[in-house]
C-alpha positions as YAML, in Angstrom:
chain: A
units: angstrom
residues:
- id: 1
  name: MET
  ca: [0.00, 0.00, 0.00]
- id: 2
  name: VAL
  ca: [1.28, 3.47, -0.91]
- id: 3
  name: LYS
  ca: [1.84, 5.65, 2.13]
- id: 4
  name: SER
  ca: [1.43, 9.42, 2.17]
- id: 5
  name: ILE
  ca: [2.93, 12.38, 4.02]
- id: 6
  name: ALA
  ca: [0.96, 15.52, 4.84]
- id: 7
  name: LEU
  ca: [3.08, 18.63, 4.32]
- id: 8
  name: LEU
  ca: [1.41, 21.02, 6.74]
- id: 9
  name: GLY
  ca: [1.73, 24.68, 5.79]
- id: 10
  name: GLU
  ca: [0.59, 27.38, 3.45]
- id: 11
  name: TYR
  ca: [2.25, 26.33, 0.18]
- id: 12
  name: THR
  ca: [3.75, 29.17, -1.83]
- id: 13
  name: SER
  ca: [5.40, 28.32, -5.15]
- id: 14
  name: THR
  ca: [7.81, 31.27, -4.90]
- id: 15
  name: PHE
  ca: [9.00, 30.44, -1.36]
- id: 16
  name: PRO
  ca: [12.36, 28.60, -1.66]
- id: 17
  name: PRO
  ca: [11.91, 26.33, 1.41]
- id: 18
  name: HIS
  ca: [8.61, 25.02, 0.00]
- id: 19
  name: VAL
  ca: [10.09, 24.35, -3.42]
- id: 20
  name: SER
  ca: [13.06, 22.67, -1.74]
- id: 21
  name: THR
  ca: [10.75, 20.52, 0.40]
- id: 22
  name: ASP
  ca: [9.16, 18.99, -2.69]
- id: 23
  name: ALA
  ca: [12.54, 18.53, -4.35]
- id: 24
  name: ALA
  ca: [14.17, 16.96, -1.30]
- id: 25
  name: ILE
  ca: [11.40, 14.37, -1.02]
- id: 26
  name: ARG
  ca: [11.89, 13.48, -4.70]
- id: 27
  name: HIS
  ca: [15.65, 13.15, -4.17]
- id: 28
  name: ALA
  ca: [15.15, 10.50, -1.48]
- id: 29
  name: GLN
  ca: [12.30, 8.79, -3.32]
- id: 30
  name: ASP
  ca: [14.31, 8.42, -6.51]
- id: 31
  name: LEU
  ca: [17.52, 7.22, -4.89]
- id: 32
  name: PHE
  ca: [15.84, 4.62, -2.67]
- id: 33
  name: ASP
  ca: [12.82, 3.85, -4.87]
- id: 34
  name: LEU
  ca: [10.43, 4.69, -2.04]
- id: 35
  name: ASP
  ca: [6.71, 4.31, -2.74]
- id: 36
  name: ILE
  ca: [5.63, 7.31, -0.67]
- id: 37
  name: THR
  ca: [3.58, 10.31, -1.79]
- id: 38
  name: ALA
  ca: [3.46, 13.80, -0.28]
- id: 39
  name: ASP
  ca: [0.64, 16.34, -0.38]
- id: 40
  name: TRP
  ca: [0.44, 19.91, 0.87]
- id: 41
  name: VAL
  ca: [-2.34, 20.53, 3.37]
- id: 42
  name: SER
  ca: [-3.17, 24.04, 4.51]
- id: 43
  name: THR
  ca: [-3.31, 24.30, 8.29]
- id: 44
  name: GLU
  ca: [-6.83, 25.66, 7.86]
- id: 45
  name: ASP
  ca: [-7.82, 22.33, 6.26]
- id: 46
  name: ILE
  ca: [-6.46, 20.07, 9.02]
- id: 47
  name: GLY
  ca: [-9.33, 17.95, 10.30]
- id: 48
  name: PRO
  ca: [-10.03, 14.96, 12.55]
- id: 49
  name: THR
  ca: [-9.60, 12.52, 9.64]
- id: 50
  name: LEU
  ca: [-6.09, 13.76, 8.76]
- id: 51
  name: PHE
  ca: [-4.39, 10.62, 10.01]
- id: 52
  name: GLU
  ca: [-6.83, 8.36, 8.20]
- id: 53
  name: HIS
  ca: [-5.22, 9.58, 4.98]
- id: 54
  name: PHE
  ca: [-1.62, 10.26, 5.99]
- id: 55
  name: SER
  ca: [1.00, 8.10, 7.69]
- id: 56
  name: GLY
  ca: [3.12, 11.02, 8.88]
- id: 57
  name: ILE
  ca: [3.37, 14.81, 8.92]
- id: 58
  name: TRP
  ca: [6.06, 17.27, 7.96]
- id: 59
  name: VAL
  ca: [5.29, 20.65, 9.53]
- id: 60
  name: ALA
  ca: [6.83, 22.99, 6.99]
- id: 61
  name: PRO
  ca: [8.47, 26.42, 7.10]
- id: 62
  name: GLY
  ca: [6.44, 29.51, 6.36]
- id: 63
  name: SER
  ca: [4.67, 30.53, 9.57]
- id: 64
  name: PRO
  ca: [2.59, 32.18, 10.83]
- id: 65
  name: TYR
  ca: [0.15, 29.50, 9.76]
- id: 66
  name: LYS
  ca: [-3.50, 30.13, 9.02]
- id: 67
  name: ASN
  ca: [-4.55, 28.02, 12.00]
- id: 68
  name: ILE
  ca: [-2.13, 27.49, 14.87]
- id: 69
  name: GLU
  ca: [-4.58, 25.46, 16.98]
- id: 70
  name: LYS
  ca: [-5.18, 22.86, 14.25]
- id: 71
  name: THR
  ca: [-1.44, 22.67, 13.65]
- id: 72
  name: LEU
  ca: [-0.77, 22.04, 17.32]
- id: 73
  name: TRP
  ca: [-3.51, 19.41, 17.40]
- id: 74
  name: ALA
  ca: [-1.84, 17.52, 14.53]
- id: 75
  name: ILE
  ca: [1.58, 17.66, 16.21]
- id: 76
  name: ARG
  ca: [0.11, 16.48, 19.51]
- id: 77
  name: TYR
  ca: [-1.75, 13.61, 17.88]
- id: 78
  name: ALA
  ca: [1.40, 12.48, 16.08]
- id: 79
  name: ARG
  ca: [3.45, 12.72, 19.27]
- id: 80
  name: GLU
  ca: [0.96, 10.81, 21.41]
- id: 81
  name: ASN
  ca: [0.24, 8.12, 18.82]
- id: 82
  name: ASN
  ca: [3.77, 7.36, 17.62]
- id: 83
  name: ILE
  ca: [3.16, 8.78, 14.14]
- id: 84
  name: PRO
  ca: [6.29, 10.14, 12.40]
- id: 85
  name: CYS
  ca: [6.46, 13.93, 12.77]
- id: 86
  name: PHE
  ca: [9.14, 16.14, 11.24]
- id: 87
  name: GLY
  ca: [9.25, 19.90, 11.72]
- id: 88
  name: THR
  ca: [11.64, 22.32, 10.03]
- id: 89
  name: CYS
  ca: [12.00, 26.04, 10.79]
- id: 90
  name: GLY
  ca: [8.44, 27.10, 11.65]
- id: 91
  name: GLY
  ca: [7.57, 23.44, 12.17]
- id: 92
  name: PHE
  ca: [10.27, 23.14, 14.84]
- id: 93
  name: GLN
  ca: [8.92, 26.25, 16.55]
- id: 94
  name: HIS
  ca: [5.38, 24.87, 16.70]
- id: 95
  name: MET
  ca: [6.61, 21.52, 18.02]
- id: 96
  name: VAL
  ca: [8.16, 23.47, 20.90]
- id: 97
  name: ILE
  ca: [4.89, 25.31, 21.56]
- id: 98
  name: GLU
  ca: [2.85, 22.09, 21.48]
- id: 99
  name: TYR
  ca: [5.24, 20.40, 23.90]
- id: 100
  name: ALA
  ca: [5.26, 23.38, 26.25]
- id: 101
  name: ARG
  ca: [1.47, 23.48, 26.35]
- id: 102
  name: HIS
  ca: [0.60, 19.80, 26.61]
- id: 103
  name: VAL
  ca: [3.58, 18.20, 28.35]
- id: 104
  name: LEU
  ca: [5.16, 20.95, 30.43]
- id: 105
  name: GLY
  ca: [1.82, 22.47, 31.41]
- id: 106
  name: PHE
  ca: [2.27, 26.01, 30.06]
- id: 107
  name: LYS
  ca: [-1.26, 26.22, 28.66]
- id: 108
  name: ASP
  ca: [-0.65, 29.73, 27.34]
- id: 109
  name: ALA
  ca: [2.76, 29.01, 25.75]
- id: 110
  name: GLN
  ca: [2.96, 31.19, 22.68]
- id: 111
  name: HIS
  ca: [4.92, 32.17, 19.58]
- id: 112
  name: ALA
  ca: [5.95, 35.80, 19.04]
- id: 113
  name: GLU
  ca: [4.59, 35.80, 15.47]
- id: 114
  name: TYR
  ca: [1.08, 35.37, 16.87]
- id: 115
  name: ASP
  ca: [1.33, 37.33, 20.12]
- id: 116
  name: PRO
  ca: [4.63, 39.14, 20.83]
- id: 117
  name: TYR
  ca: [3.36, 40.23, 24.26]
- id: 118
  name: ALA
  ca: [2.30, 36.80, 25.55]
- id: 119
  name: SER
  ca: [3.25, 36.01, 29.14]
- id: 120
  name: ASN
  ca: [4.89, 32.66, 28.27]
- id: 121
  name: LEU
  ca: [6.69, 33.34, 25.01]
- id: 122
  name: PHE
  ca: [8.53, 30.09, 24.32]
- id: 123
  name: ILE
  ca: [9.37, 31.20, 20.76]
- id: 124
  name: SER
  ca: [10.73, 34.71, 20.46]
- id: 125
  name: GLU
  ca: [12.26, 36.85, 17.75]
- id: 126
  name: LEU
  ca: [15.98, 36.21, 17.37]
- id: 127
  name: ALA
  ca: [18.31, 39.05, 18.26]
- id: 128
  name: CYS
  ca: [20.09, 38.35, 14.99]
- id: 129
  name: SER
  ca: [18.17, 36.83, 12.07]
- id: 130
  name: LEU
  ca: [19.41, 33.48, 10.78]
- id: 131
  name: ALA
  ca: [17.77, 33.88, 7.37]
- id: 132
  name: GLY
  ca: [20.23, 33.04, 4.62]
- id: 133
  name: ARG
  ca: [22.97, 31.89, 7.00]
- id: 134
  name: GLU
  ca: [24.83, 28.60, 7.26]
- id: 135
  name: MET
  ca: [26.01, 27.50, 10.70]
- id: 136
  name: ARG
  ca: [27.93, 24.64, 12.24]
- id: 137
  name: LEU
  ca: [26.04, 22.37, 14.64]
- id: 138
  name: SER
  ca: [27.26, 20.22, 17.49]
- id: 139
  name: LEU
  ca: [25.24, 16.99, 17.73]
- id: 140
  name: ALA
  ca: [24.64, 15.42, 21.13]
- id: 141
  name: PRO
  ca: [26.47, 12.11, 21.59]
- id: 142
  name: GLY
  ca: [24.08, 9.17, 21.58]
- id: 143
  name: SER
  ca: [21.23, 11.19, 20.06]
- id: 144
  name: ARG
  ca: [19.18, 9.96, 17.13]
- id: 145
  name: ILE
  ca: [20.21, 12.92, 15.03]
- id: 146
  name: ALA
  ca: [23.89, 12.13, 15.59]
- id: 147
  name: ALA
  ca: [23.20, 8.58, 14.44]
- id: 148
  name: ILE
  ca: [21.36, 9.86, 11.36]
- id: 149
  name: TYR
  ca: [24.24, 12.15, 10.40]
- id: 150
  name: GLY
  ca: [26.81, 9.55, 11.38]
- id: 151
  name: GLY
  ca: [28.94, 12.12, 13.19]
- id: 152
  name: SER
  ca: [29.17, 14.75, 15.89]
- id: 153
  name: SER
  ca: [28.74, 17.90, 13.80]
- id: 154
  name: ALA
  ca: [27.09, 19.23, 10.66]
- id: 155
  name: THR
  ca: [26.64, 22.46, 8.70]
- id: 156
  name: GLU
  ca: [23.09, 23.55, 7.85]
- id: 157
  name: SER
  ca: [21.15, 26.41, 6.26]
- id: 158
  name: TYR
  ca: [18.63, 28.65, 8.00]
- id: 159
  name: TYR
  ca: [15.63, 30.66, 6.84]
- id: 160
  name: CYS
  ca: [14.15, 31.98, 10.07]
- id: 161
  name: ASN
  ca: [13.85, 34.99, 12.35]
- id: 162
  name: PHE
  ca: [12.48, 33.18, 15.42]
- id: 163
  name: GLY
  ca: [13.84, 30.59, 17.84]
- id: 164
  name: VAL
  ca: [13.60, 29.23, 21.37]
- id: 165
  name: ASN
  ca: [13.41, 31.97, 23.98]
- id: 166
  name: PRO
  ca: [16.58, 31.56, 26.11]
- id: 167
  name: TYR
  ca: [14.49, 32.22, 29.23]
- id: 168
  name: TYR
  ca: [12.67, 28.89, 28.75]
- id: 169
  name: VAL
  ca: [15.57, 26.61, 27.85]
- id: 170
  name: ASP
  ca: [15.74, 25.05, 31.32]
- id: 171
  name: GLN
  ca: [11.99, 24.39, 31.38]
- id: 172
  name: LEU
  ca: [12.11, 22.87, 27.91]
- id: 173
  name: GLN
  ca: [14.58, 20.26, 29.12]
- id: 174
  name: GLN
  ca: [12.50, 19.14, 32.12]
- id: 175
  name: GLY
  ca: [10.49, 16.48, 30.24]
- id: 176
  name: PRO
  ca: [11.36, 13.61, 27.91]
- id: 177
  name: LEU
  ca: [12.07, 15.86, 24.92]
- id: 178
  name: GLN
  ca: [15.80, 15.99, 24.19]
- id: 179
  name: VAL
  ca: [17.81, 18.95, 22.93]
- id: 180
  name: SER
  ca: [20.05, 17.08, 20.52]
- id: 181
  name: ALA
  ca: [21.93, 19.81, 18.65]
- id: 182
  name: SER
  ca: [23.10, 23.36, 19.29]
- id: 183
  name: ASP
  ca: [25.17, 25.96, 17.47]
- id: 184
  name: ALA
  ca: [28.46, 27.59, 18.44]
- id: 185
  name: GLU
  ca: [26.63, 29.94, 20.83]
- id: 186
  name: GLY
  ca: [24.87, 27.02, 22.52]
- id: 187
  name: GLU
  ca: [21.44, 27.94, 21.09]
- id: 188
  name: ILE
  ca: [18.92, 25.10, 20.61]
- id: 189
  name: ARG
  ca: [18.70, 24.01, 16.98]
- id: 190
  name: VAL
  ca: [17.29, 20.46, 17.15]
- id: 191
  name: ILE
  ca: [14.81, 18.70, 19.42]
- id: 192
  name: GLU
  ca: [13.89, 15.03, 19.37]
- id: 193
  name: HIS
  ca: [11.77, 12.60, 21.35]
- id: 194
  name: PRO
  ca: [13.99, 9.58, 22.08]
- id: 195
  name: ASP
  ca: [11.05, 7.23, 22.75]
- id: 196
  name: HIS
  ca: [9.18, 8.02, 19.53]
- id: 197
  name: PRO
  ca: [9.59, 6.34, 16.10]
- id: 198
  name: PHE
  ca: [10.40, 9.75, 14.59]
- id: 199
  name: PHE
  ca: [9.70, 13.05, 16.32]
- id: 200
  name: ILE
  ca: [12.39, 15.52, 15.29]
- id: 201
  name: GLY
  ca: [12.31, 19.28, 14.85]
- id: 202
  name: THR
  ca: [15.09, 21.39, 13.34]
- id: 203
  name: LEU
  ca: [15.30, 25.17, 13.35]
- id: 204
  name: PHE
  ca: [17.40, 24.89, 10.19]
- id: 205
  name: VAL
  ca: [15.99, 23.88, 6.81]
- id: 206
  name: PRO
  ca: [17.68, 20.62, 5.76]
- id: 207
  name: GLN
  ca: [15.75, 20.45, 2.50]
- id: 208
  name: MET
  ca: [17.73, 23.46, 1.25]
- id: 209
  name: ARG
  ca: [20.92, 21.36, 1.21]
- id: 210
  name: SER
  ca: [19.47, 18.23, -0.38]
- id: 211
  name: THR
  ca: [20.50, 17.30, -3.94]
- id: 212
  name: SER
  ca: [19.60, 14.46, -6.29]
- id: 213
  name: GLU
  ca: [23.10, 13.08, -5.88]
- id: 214
  name: ARG
  ca: [23.08, 13.48, -2.08]
- id: 215
  name: PRO
  ca: [19.59, 13.41, -0.57]
- id: 216
  name: HIS
  ca: [19.61, 14.82, 2.93]
- id: 217
  name: PRO
  ca: [20.06, 12.11, 5.61]
- id: 218
  name: LEU
  ca: [17.33, 13.57, 7.86]
- id: 219
  name: ILE
  ca: [14.79, 13.43, 5.05]
- id: 220
  name: ILE
  ca: [15.84, 9.89, 4.17]
- id: 221
  name: ALA
  ca: [15.39, 8.89, 7.83]
- id: 222
  name: PHE
  ca: [11.95, 10.53, 7.96]
- id: 223
  name: LEU
  ca: [10.75, 8.78, 4.80]
- id: 224
  name: MET
  ca: [12.14, 5.47, 6.02]
- id: 225
  name: ALA
  ca: [10.16, 5.91, 9.26]
- id: 226
  name: ILE
  ca: [7.02, 6.48, 7.17]
- id: 227
  name: GLY
  ca: [7.71, 3.39, 5.11]
- id: 228
  name: LEU
  ca: [8.11, 1.00, 8.04]
...
């Protein structure tokens, strides 16, 4: 049976991360002959039957989304039901918000794009934008992402202006979610759930570095998790 991925976000054909998302999936599909399809689903169109049609979700860049609550519902459902969930850039940010609200108990955890004056702003505007930058990452020993990369460091591309609020870093590490990669300044760049088949969020945009000759290892790992 053919399995499908829901690409959650507001698809824009002129937005490079969206174009790269489609291309990166094709790169992995072609190289490994994977029988997996991928369809864009607007966050406004997320409904209770989403997971009847899709075997996993990729929460894509390009926030703010049309419907944050539906997006958080989809992330929570995937997290609680062991459904592969991958978030990049804005997707990573919303995975943090979902976790803060439903695991850590910060019911009003918020993202600065939606409410910059919220009392529990887990995602805040970066002091220095990362859009268009490449940065070196340190990968946590023993983490899943280190195993996927097959090393202790990597260089990745960014397309974002928001990240984890430093004030909440300690709280974010109180539950099972693992901070598995950081940059040279020690800022959080990857989160993963070690007890989940695939629950990984990256502030960077790995699809931007994928090529037909060298599909990105994170995207390969995500598609393999879908195909199991």
